[in-house]
Coordinates of N, CA, C and O in Angstrom, one line a residue:
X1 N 0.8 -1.2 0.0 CA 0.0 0.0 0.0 C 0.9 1.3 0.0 O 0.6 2.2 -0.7
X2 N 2.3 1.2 1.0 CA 3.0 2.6 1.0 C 3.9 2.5 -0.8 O 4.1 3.4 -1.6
X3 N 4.1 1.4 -0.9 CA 5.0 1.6 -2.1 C 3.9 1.9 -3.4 O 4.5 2.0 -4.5
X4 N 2.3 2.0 -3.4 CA 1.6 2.1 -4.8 C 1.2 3.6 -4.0 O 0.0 4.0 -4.0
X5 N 2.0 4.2 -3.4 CA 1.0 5.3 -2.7 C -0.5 5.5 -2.8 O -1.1 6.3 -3.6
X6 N -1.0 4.3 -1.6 CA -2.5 4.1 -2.0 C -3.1 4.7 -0.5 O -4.3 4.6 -0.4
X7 N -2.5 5.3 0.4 CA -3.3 5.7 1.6 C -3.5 7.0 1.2 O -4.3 7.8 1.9
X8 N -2.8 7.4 0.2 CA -3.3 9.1 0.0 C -5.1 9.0 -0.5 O -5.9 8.0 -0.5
X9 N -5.5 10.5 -0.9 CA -7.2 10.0 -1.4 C -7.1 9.7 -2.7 O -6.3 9.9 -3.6
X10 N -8.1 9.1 -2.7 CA -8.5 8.6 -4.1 C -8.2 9.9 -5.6 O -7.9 9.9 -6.7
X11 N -8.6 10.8 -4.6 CA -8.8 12.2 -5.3 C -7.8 13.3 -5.5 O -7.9 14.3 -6.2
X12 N -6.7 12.7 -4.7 CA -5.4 13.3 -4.7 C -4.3 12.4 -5.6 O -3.4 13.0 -6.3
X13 N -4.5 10.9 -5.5 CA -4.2 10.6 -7.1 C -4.5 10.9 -8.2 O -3.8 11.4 -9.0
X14 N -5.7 10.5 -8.3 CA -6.8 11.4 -9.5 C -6.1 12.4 -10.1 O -5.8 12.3 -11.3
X15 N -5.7 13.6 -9.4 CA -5.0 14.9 -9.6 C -3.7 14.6 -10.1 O -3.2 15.6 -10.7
X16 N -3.1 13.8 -10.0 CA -1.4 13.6 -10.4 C -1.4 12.8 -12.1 O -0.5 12.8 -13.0
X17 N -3.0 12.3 -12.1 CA -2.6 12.1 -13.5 C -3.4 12.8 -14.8 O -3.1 12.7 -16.0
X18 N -4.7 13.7 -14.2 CA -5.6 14.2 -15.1 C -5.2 15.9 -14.5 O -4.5 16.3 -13.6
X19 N -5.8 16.5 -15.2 CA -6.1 18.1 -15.0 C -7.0 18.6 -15.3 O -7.2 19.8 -14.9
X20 N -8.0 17.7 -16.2 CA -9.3 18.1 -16.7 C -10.5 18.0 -16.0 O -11.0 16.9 -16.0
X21 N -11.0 18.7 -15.6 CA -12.2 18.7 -14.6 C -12.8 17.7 -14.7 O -13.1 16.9 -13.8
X22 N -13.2 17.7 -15.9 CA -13.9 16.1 -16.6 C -13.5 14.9 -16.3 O -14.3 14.0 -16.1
X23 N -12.0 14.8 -16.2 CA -11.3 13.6 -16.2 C -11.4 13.2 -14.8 O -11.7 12.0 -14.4
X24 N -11.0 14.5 -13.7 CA -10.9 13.9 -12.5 C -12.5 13.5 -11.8 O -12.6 12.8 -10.8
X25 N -13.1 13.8 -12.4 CA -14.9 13.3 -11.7 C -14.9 12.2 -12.2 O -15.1 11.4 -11.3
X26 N -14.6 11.7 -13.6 CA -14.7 11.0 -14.0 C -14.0 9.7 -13.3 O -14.6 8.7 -12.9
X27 N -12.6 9.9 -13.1 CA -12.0 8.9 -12.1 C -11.9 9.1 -10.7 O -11.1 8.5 -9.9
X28 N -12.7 9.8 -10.4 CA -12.5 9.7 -8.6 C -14.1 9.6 -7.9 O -14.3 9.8 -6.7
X29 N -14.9 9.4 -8.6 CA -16.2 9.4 -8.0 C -16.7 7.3 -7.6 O -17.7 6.8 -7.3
X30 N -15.8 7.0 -7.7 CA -16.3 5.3 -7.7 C -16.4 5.1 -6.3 O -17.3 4.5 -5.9
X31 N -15.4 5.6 -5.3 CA -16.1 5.6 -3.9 C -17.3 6.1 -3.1 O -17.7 5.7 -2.0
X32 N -18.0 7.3 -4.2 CA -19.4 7.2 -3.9 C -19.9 5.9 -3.6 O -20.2 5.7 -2.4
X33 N -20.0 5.1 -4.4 CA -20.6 3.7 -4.8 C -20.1 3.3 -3.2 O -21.1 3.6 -2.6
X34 N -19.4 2.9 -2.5 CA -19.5 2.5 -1.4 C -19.8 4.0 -0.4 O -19.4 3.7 0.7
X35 N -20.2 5.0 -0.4 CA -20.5 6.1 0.6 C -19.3 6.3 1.2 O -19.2 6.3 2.4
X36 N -18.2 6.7 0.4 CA -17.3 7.3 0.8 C -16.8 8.3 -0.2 O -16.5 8.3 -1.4
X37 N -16.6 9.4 0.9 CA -16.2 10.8 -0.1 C -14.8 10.6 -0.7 O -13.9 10.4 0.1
X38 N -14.5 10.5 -1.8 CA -13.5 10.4 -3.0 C -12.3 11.4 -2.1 O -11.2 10.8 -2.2
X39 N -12.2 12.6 -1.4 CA -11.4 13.3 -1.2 C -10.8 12.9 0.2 O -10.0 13.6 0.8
X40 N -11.3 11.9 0.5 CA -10.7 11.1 2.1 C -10.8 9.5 1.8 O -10.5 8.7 2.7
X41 N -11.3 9.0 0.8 CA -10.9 7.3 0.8 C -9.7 7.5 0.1 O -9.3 8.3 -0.7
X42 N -9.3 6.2 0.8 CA -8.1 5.8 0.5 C -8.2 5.6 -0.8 O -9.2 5.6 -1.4
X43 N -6.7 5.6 -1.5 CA -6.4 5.7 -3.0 C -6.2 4.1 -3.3 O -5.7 3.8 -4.4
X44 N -6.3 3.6 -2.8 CA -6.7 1.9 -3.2 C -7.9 1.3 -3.6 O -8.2 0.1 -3.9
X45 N -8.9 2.7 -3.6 CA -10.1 2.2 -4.3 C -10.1 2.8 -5.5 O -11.2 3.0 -6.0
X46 N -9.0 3.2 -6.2 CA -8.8 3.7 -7.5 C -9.0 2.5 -8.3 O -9.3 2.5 -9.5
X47 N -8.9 1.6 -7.9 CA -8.8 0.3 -8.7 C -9.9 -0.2 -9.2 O -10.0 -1.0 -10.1
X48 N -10.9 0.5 -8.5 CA -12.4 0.5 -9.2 C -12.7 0.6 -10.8 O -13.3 -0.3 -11.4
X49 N -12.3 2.1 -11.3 CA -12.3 2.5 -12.5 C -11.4 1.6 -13.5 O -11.5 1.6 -14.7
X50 N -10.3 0.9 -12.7 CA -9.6 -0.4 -13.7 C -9.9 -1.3 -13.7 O -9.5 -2.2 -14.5
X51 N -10.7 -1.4 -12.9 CA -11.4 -3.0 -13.0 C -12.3 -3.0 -14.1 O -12.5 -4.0 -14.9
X52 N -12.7 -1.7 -14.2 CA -14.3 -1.6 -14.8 C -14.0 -1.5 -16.9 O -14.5 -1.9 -17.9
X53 N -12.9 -0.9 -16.4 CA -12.1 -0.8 -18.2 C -11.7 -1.9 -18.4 O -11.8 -2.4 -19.5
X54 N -11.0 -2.7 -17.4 CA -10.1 -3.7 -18.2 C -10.8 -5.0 -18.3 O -10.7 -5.8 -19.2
X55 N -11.7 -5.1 -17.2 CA -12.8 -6.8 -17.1 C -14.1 -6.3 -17.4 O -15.0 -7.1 -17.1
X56 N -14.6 -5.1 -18.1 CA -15.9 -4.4 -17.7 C -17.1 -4.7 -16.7 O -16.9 -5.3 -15.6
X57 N -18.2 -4.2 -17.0 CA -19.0 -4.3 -16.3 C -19.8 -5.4 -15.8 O -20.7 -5.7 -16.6
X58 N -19.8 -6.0 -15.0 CA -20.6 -7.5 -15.0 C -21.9 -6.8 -14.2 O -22.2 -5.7 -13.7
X59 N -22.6 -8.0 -14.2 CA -24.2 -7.9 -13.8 C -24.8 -9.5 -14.0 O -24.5 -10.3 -14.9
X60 N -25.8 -9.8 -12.8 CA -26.2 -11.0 -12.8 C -27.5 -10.5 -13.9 O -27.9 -9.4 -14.1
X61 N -28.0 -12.1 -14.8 CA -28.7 -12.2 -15.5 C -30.1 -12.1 -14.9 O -30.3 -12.8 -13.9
X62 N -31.1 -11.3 -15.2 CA -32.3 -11.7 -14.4 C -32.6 -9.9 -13.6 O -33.6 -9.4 -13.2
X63 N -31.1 -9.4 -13.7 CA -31.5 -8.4 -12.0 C -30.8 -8.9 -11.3 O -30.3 -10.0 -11.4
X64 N -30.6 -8.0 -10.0 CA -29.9 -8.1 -8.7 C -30.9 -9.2 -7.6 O -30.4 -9.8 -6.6
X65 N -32.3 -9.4 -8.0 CA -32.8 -9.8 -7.2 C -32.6 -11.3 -7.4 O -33.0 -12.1 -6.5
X66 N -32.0 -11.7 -8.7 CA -32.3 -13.1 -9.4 C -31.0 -13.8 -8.2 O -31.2 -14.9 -7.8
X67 N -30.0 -13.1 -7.7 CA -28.9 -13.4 -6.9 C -29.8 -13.9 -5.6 O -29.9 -15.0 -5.1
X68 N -30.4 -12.5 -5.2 CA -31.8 -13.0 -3.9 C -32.4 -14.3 -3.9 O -32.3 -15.1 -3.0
X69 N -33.1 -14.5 -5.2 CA -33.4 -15.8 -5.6 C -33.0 -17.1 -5.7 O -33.7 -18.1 -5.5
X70 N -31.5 -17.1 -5.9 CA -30.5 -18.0 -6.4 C -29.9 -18.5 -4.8 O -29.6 -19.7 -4.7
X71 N -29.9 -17.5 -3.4 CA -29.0 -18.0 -2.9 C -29.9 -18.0 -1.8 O -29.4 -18.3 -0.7
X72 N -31.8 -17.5 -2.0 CA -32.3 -18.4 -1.3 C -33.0 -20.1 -1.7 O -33.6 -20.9 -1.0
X73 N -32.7 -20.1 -3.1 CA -32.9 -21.6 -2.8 C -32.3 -22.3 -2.7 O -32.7 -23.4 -2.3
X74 N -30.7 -22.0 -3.0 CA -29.4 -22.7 -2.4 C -29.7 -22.9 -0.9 O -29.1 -23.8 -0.3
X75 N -30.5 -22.0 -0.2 CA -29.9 -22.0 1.5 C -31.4 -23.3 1.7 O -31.2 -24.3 2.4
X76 N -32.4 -23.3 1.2 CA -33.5 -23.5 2.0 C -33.2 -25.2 0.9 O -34.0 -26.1 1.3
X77 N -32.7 -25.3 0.3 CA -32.7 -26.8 -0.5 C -31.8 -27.6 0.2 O -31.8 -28.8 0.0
X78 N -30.8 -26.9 1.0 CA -30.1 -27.4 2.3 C -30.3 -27.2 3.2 O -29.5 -26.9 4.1
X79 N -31.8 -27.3 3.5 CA -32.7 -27.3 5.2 C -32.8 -26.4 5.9 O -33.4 -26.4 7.0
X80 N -32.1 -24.9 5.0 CA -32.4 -23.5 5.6 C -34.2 -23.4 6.2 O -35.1 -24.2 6.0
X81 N -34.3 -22.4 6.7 CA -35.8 -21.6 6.4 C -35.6 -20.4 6.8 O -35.0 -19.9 7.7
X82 N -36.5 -19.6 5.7 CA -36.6 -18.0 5.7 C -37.7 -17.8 6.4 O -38.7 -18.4 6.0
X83 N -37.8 -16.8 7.5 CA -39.2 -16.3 7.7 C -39.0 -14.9 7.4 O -37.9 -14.3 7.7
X84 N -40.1 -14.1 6.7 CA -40.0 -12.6 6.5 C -41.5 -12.2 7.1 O -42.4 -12.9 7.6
X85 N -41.3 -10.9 6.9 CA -42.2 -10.1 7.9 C -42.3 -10.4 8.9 O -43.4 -10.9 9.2
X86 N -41.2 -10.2 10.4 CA -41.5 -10.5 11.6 C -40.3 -9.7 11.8 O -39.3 -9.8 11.1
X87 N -40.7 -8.8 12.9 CA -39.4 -8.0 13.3 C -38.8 -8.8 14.5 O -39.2 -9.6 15.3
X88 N -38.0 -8.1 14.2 CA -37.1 -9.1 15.3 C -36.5 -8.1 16.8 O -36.2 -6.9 16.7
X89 N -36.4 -8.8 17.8 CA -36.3 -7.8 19.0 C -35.9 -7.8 19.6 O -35.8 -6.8 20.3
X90 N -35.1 -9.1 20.0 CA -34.0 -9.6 20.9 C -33.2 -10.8 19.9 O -33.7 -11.6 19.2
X91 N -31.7 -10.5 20.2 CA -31.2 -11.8 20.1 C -30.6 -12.6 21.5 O -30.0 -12.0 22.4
X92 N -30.9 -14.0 21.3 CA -30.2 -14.5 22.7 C -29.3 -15.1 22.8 O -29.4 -16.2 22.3
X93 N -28.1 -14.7 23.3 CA -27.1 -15.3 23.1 C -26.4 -15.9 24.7 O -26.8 -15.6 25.8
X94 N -25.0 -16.9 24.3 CA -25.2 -17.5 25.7 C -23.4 -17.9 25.5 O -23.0 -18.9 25.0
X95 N -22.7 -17.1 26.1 CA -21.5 -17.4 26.0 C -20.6 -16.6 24.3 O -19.8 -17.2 23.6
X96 N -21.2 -15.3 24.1 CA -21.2 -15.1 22.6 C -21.3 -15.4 22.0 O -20.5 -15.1 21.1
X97 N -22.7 -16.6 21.7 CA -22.9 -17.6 21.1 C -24.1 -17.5 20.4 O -24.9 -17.7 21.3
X98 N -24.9 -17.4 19.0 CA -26.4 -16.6 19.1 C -27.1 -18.2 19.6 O -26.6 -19.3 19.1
X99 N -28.1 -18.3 20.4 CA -29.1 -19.3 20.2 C -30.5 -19.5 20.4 O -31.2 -20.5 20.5
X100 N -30.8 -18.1 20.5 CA -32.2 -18.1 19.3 C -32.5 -16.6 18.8 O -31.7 -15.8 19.4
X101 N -33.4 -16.0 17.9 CA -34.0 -15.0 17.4 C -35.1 -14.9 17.8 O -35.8 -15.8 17.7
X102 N -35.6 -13.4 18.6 CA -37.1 -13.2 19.2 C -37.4 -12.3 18.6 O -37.1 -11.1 18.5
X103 N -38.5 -13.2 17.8 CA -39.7 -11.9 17.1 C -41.0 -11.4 18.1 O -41.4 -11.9 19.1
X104 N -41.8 -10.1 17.4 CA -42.9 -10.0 18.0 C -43.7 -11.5 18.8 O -44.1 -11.9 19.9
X105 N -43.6 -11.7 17.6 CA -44.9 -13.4 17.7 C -44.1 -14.4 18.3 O -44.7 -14.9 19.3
X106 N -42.8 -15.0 17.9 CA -42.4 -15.8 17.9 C -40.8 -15.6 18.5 O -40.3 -14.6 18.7
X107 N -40.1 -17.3 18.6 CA -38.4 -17.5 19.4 C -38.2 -18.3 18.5 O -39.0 -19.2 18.5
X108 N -37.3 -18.3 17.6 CA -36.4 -19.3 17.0 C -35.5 -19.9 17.5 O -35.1 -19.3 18.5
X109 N -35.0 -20.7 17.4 CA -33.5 -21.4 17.8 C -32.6 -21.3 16.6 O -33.1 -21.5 15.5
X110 N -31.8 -21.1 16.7 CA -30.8 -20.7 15.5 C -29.1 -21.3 16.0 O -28.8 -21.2 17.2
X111 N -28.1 -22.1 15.1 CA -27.3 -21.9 15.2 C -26.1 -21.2 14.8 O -25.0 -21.3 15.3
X112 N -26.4 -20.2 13.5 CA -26.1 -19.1 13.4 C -27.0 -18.3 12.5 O -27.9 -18.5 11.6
X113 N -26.6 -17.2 12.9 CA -27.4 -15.7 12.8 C -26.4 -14.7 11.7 O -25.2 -14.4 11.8
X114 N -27.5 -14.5 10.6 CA -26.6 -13.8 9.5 C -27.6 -12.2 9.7 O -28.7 -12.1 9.3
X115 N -27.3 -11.6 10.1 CA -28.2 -10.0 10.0 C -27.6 -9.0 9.1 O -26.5 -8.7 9.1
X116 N -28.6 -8.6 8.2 CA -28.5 -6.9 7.4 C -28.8 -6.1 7.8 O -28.9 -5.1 7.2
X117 N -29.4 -6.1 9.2 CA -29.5 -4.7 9.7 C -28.1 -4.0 10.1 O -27.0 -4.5 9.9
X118 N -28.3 -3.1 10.6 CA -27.6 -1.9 11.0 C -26.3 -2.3 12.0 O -26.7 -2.4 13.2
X119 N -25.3 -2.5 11.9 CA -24.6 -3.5 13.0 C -24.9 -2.8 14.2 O -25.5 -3.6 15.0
X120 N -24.7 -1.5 14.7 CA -25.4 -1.0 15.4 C -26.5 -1.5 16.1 O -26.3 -1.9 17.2
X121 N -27.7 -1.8 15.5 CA -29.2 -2.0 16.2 C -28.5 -3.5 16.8 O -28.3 -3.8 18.0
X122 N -28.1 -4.5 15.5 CA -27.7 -5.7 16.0 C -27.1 -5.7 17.0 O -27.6 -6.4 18.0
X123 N -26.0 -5.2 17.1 CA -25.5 -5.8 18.6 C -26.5 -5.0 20.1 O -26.7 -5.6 21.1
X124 N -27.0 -3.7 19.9 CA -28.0 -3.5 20.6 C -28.8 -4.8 21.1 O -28.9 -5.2 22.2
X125 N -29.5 -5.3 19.8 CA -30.4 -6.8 20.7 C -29.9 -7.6 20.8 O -30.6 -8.6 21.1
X126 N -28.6 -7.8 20.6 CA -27.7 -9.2 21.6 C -27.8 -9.2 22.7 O -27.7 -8.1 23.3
X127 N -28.0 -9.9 23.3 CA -28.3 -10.2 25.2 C -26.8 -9.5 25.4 O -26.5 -8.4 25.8
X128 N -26.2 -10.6 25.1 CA -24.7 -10.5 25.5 C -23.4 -9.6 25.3 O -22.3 -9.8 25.8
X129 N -24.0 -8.3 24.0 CA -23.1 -7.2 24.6 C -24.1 -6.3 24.8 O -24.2 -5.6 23.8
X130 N -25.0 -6.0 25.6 CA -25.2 -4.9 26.4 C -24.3 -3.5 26.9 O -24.6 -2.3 27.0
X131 N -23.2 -4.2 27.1 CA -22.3 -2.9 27.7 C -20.8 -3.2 27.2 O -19.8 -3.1 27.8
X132 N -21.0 -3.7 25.9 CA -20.2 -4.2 25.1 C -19.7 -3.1 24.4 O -20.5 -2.3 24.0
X133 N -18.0 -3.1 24.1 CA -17.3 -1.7 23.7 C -17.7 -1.6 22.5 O -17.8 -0.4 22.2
X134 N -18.1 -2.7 21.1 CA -18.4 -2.0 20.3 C -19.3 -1.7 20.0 O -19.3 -1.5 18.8
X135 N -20.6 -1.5 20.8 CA -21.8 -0.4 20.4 C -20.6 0.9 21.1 O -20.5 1.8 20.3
X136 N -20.1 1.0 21.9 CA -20.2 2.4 22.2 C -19.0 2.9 21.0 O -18.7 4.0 20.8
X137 N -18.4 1.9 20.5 CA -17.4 2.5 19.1 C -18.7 2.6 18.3 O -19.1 3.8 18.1
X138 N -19.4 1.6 17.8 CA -20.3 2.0 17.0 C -21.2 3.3 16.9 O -21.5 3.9 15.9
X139 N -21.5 3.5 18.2 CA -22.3 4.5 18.5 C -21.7 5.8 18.6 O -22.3 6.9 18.8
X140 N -20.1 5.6 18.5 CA -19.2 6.9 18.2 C -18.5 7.1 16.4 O -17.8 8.0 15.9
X141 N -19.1 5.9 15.8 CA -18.3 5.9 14.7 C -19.2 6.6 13.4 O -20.4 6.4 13.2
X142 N -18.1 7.4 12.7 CA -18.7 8.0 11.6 C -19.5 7.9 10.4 O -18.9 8.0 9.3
X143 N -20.5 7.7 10.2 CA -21.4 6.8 9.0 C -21.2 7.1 7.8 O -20.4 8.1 7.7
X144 N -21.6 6.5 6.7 CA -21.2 6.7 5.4 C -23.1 7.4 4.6 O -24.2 7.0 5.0
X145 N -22.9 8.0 4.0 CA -24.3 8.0 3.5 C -24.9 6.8 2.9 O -24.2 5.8 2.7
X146 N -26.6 6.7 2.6 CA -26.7 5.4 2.3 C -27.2 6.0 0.5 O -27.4 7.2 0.0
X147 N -27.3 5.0 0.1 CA -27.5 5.4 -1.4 C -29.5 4.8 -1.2 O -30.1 3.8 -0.8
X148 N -29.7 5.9 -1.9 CA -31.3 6.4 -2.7 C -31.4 5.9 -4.1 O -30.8 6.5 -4.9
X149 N -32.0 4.9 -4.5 CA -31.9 5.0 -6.2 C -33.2 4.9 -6.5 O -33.9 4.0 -6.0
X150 N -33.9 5.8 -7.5 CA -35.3 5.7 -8.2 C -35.3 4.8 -10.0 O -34.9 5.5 -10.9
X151 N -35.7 3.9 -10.1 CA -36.3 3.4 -11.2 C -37.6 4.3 -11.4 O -38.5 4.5 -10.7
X152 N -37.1 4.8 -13.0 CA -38.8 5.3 -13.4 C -38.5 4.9 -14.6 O -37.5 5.0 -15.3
X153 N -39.7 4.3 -14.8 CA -40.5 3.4 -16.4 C -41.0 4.9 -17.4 O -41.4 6.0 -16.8
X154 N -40.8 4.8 -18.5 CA -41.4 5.6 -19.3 C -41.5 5.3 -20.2 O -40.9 4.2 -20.2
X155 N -42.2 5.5 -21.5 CA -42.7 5.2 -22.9 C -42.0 5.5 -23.7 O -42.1 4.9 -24.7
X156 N -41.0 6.3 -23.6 CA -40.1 6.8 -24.6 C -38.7 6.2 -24.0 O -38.4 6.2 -22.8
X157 N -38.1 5.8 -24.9 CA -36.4 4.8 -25.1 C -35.5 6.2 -24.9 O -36.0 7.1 -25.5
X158 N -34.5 6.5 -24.3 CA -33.7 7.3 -24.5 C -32.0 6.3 -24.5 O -30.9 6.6 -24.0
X159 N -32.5 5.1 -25.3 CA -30.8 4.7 -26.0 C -29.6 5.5 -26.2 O -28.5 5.3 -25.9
X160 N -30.1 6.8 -27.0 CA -28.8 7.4 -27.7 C -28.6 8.5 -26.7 O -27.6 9.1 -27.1
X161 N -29.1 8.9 -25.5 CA -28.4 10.0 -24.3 C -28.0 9.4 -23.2 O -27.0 9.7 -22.6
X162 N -29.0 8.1 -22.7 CA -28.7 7.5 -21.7 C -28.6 6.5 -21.9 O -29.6 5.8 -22.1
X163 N -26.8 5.9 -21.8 CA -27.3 4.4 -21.5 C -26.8 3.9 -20.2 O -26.2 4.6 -19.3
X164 N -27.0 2.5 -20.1 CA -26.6 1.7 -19.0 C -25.6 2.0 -18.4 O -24.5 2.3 -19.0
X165 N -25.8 2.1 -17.0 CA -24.7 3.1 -16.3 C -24.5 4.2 -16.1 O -23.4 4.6 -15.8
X166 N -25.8 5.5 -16.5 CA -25.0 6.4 -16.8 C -25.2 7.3 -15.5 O -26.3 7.4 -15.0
X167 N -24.0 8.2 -15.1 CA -23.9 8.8 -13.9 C -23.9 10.6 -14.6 O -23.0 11.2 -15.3
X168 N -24.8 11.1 -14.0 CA -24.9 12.6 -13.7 C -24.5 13.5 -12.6 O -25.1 13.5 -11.5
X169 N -23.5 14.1 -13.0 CA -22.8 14.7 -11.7 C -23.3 16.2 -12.1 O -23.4 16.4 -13.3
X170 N -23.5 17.0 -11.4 CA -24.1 18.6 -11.0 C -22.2 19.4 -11.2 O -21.2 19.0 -10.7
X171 N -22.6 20.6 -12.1 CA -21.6 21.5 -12.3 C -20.8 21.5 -10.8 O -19.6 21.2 -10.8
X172 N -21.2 21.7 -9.8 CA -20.0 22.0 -9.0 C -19.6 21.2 -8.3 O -19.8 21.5 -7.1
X173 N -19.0 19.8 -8.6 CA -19.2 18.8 -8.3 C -18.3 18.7 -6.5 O -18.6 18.0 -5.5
X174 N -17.3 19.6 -6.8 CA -16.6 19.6 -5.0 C -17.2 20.3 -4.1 O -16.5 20.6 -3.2
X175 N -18.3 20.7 -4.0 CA -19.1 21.9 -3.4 C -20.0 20.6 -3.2 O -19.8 20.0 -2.2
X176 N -20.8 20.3 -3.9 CA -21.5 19.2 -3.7 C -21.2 17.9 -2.7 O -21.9 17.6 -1.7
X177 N -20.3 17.3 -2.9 CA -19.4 17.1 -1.8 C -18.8 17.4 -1.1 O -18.1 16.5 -0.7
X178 N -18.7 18.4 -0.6 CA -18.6 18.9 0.5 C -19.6 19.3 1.1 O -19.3 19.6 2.2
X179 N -21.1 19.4 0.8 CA -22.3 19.6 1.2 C -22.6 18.0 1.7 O -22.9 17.9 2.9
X180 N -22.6 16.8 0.8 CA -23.2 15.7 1.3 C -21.9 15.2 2.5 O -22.1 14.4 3.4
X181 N -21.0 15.8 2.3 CA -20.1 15.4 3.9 C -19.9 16.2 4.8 O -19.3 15.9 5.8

């Protein structure tokens, strides 16, 4: 990492090889994509925009959800089971151990526990860190924004202005970031 000078920002490499306003949005905005400002992530996520030229763009067939699909019937054809719509309110754990999930309605037994919530909330309803240091790191640590994305359908094709992938950045694009951080 010290020998590719990659702890500098993303955005301060950027600058050593472009000069064109154009060029540098163009190569330093891929840390958005993870909620991190280009002008403080590390310059090791430059590797983004090379990945994307040199292996292009991949995408599962179907949509992102067909993955959803794919790797819940992989889990439940090996004796998984999914329950949805039940919030969940405690986890119980016993030795840092999870062994069961408490919903409104119901208690699971579980021998392990995979959560997309907020790591935050999660360790909140673990029995067993209660007064555990990393909610209170968590609860001191600095968030990333979360990404918004709108699908809108329309009747009219716009192939030849917009295609697949295309990102719109606003004239003042450092001002702007510096507003969303």
């Amino acid at each position: 990492m010290l020998r590719l000078d990659a702890i500098r920002s993303v955005s301060s490499i950027v600058s050593d090889f472009f000069k064109s306003e154009f060029a540098h949005r163009l190569y330093s905005f891929h840390p958005l994509y993870l909620g991190a400002n280009p002008k403080r992530a590390p310059g090791a996520l430059s590797f983004i925009p090379y990945l994307e030229r040199d292996q292009g763009v991949w995408f599962a067939k179907g949509g992102m959800y067909s993955v959803i699909t794919a790797l819940s019937k992989l889990f439940t054809d090996n004796g998984g089971v999914i329950i949805t719509n039940s919030e969940v309110v405690a986890i119980e754990t016993v030795e840092k151990k999870v062994k069961s999930v408490k919903t409104k309605d119901s208690s699971y037994d579980c021998d392990i526990l995979v959560s997309n919530a907020d790591a935050l909330k999660t360790f909140e309803m673990t029995s067993s860190s209660k007064s555990n240091a990393a909610i209170r790191r968590l609860k001191n640590a600095e968030y990333s924004m979360s990404l918004f994305m709108i699908y809108i359908g329309t009747k009219k094709q716009y192939r030849e202005k917009l295609r697949h992938h295309t990102l719109i950045l606003g004239k003042d694009y450092n001002k702007l970031l510096d507003e969303i951080f």
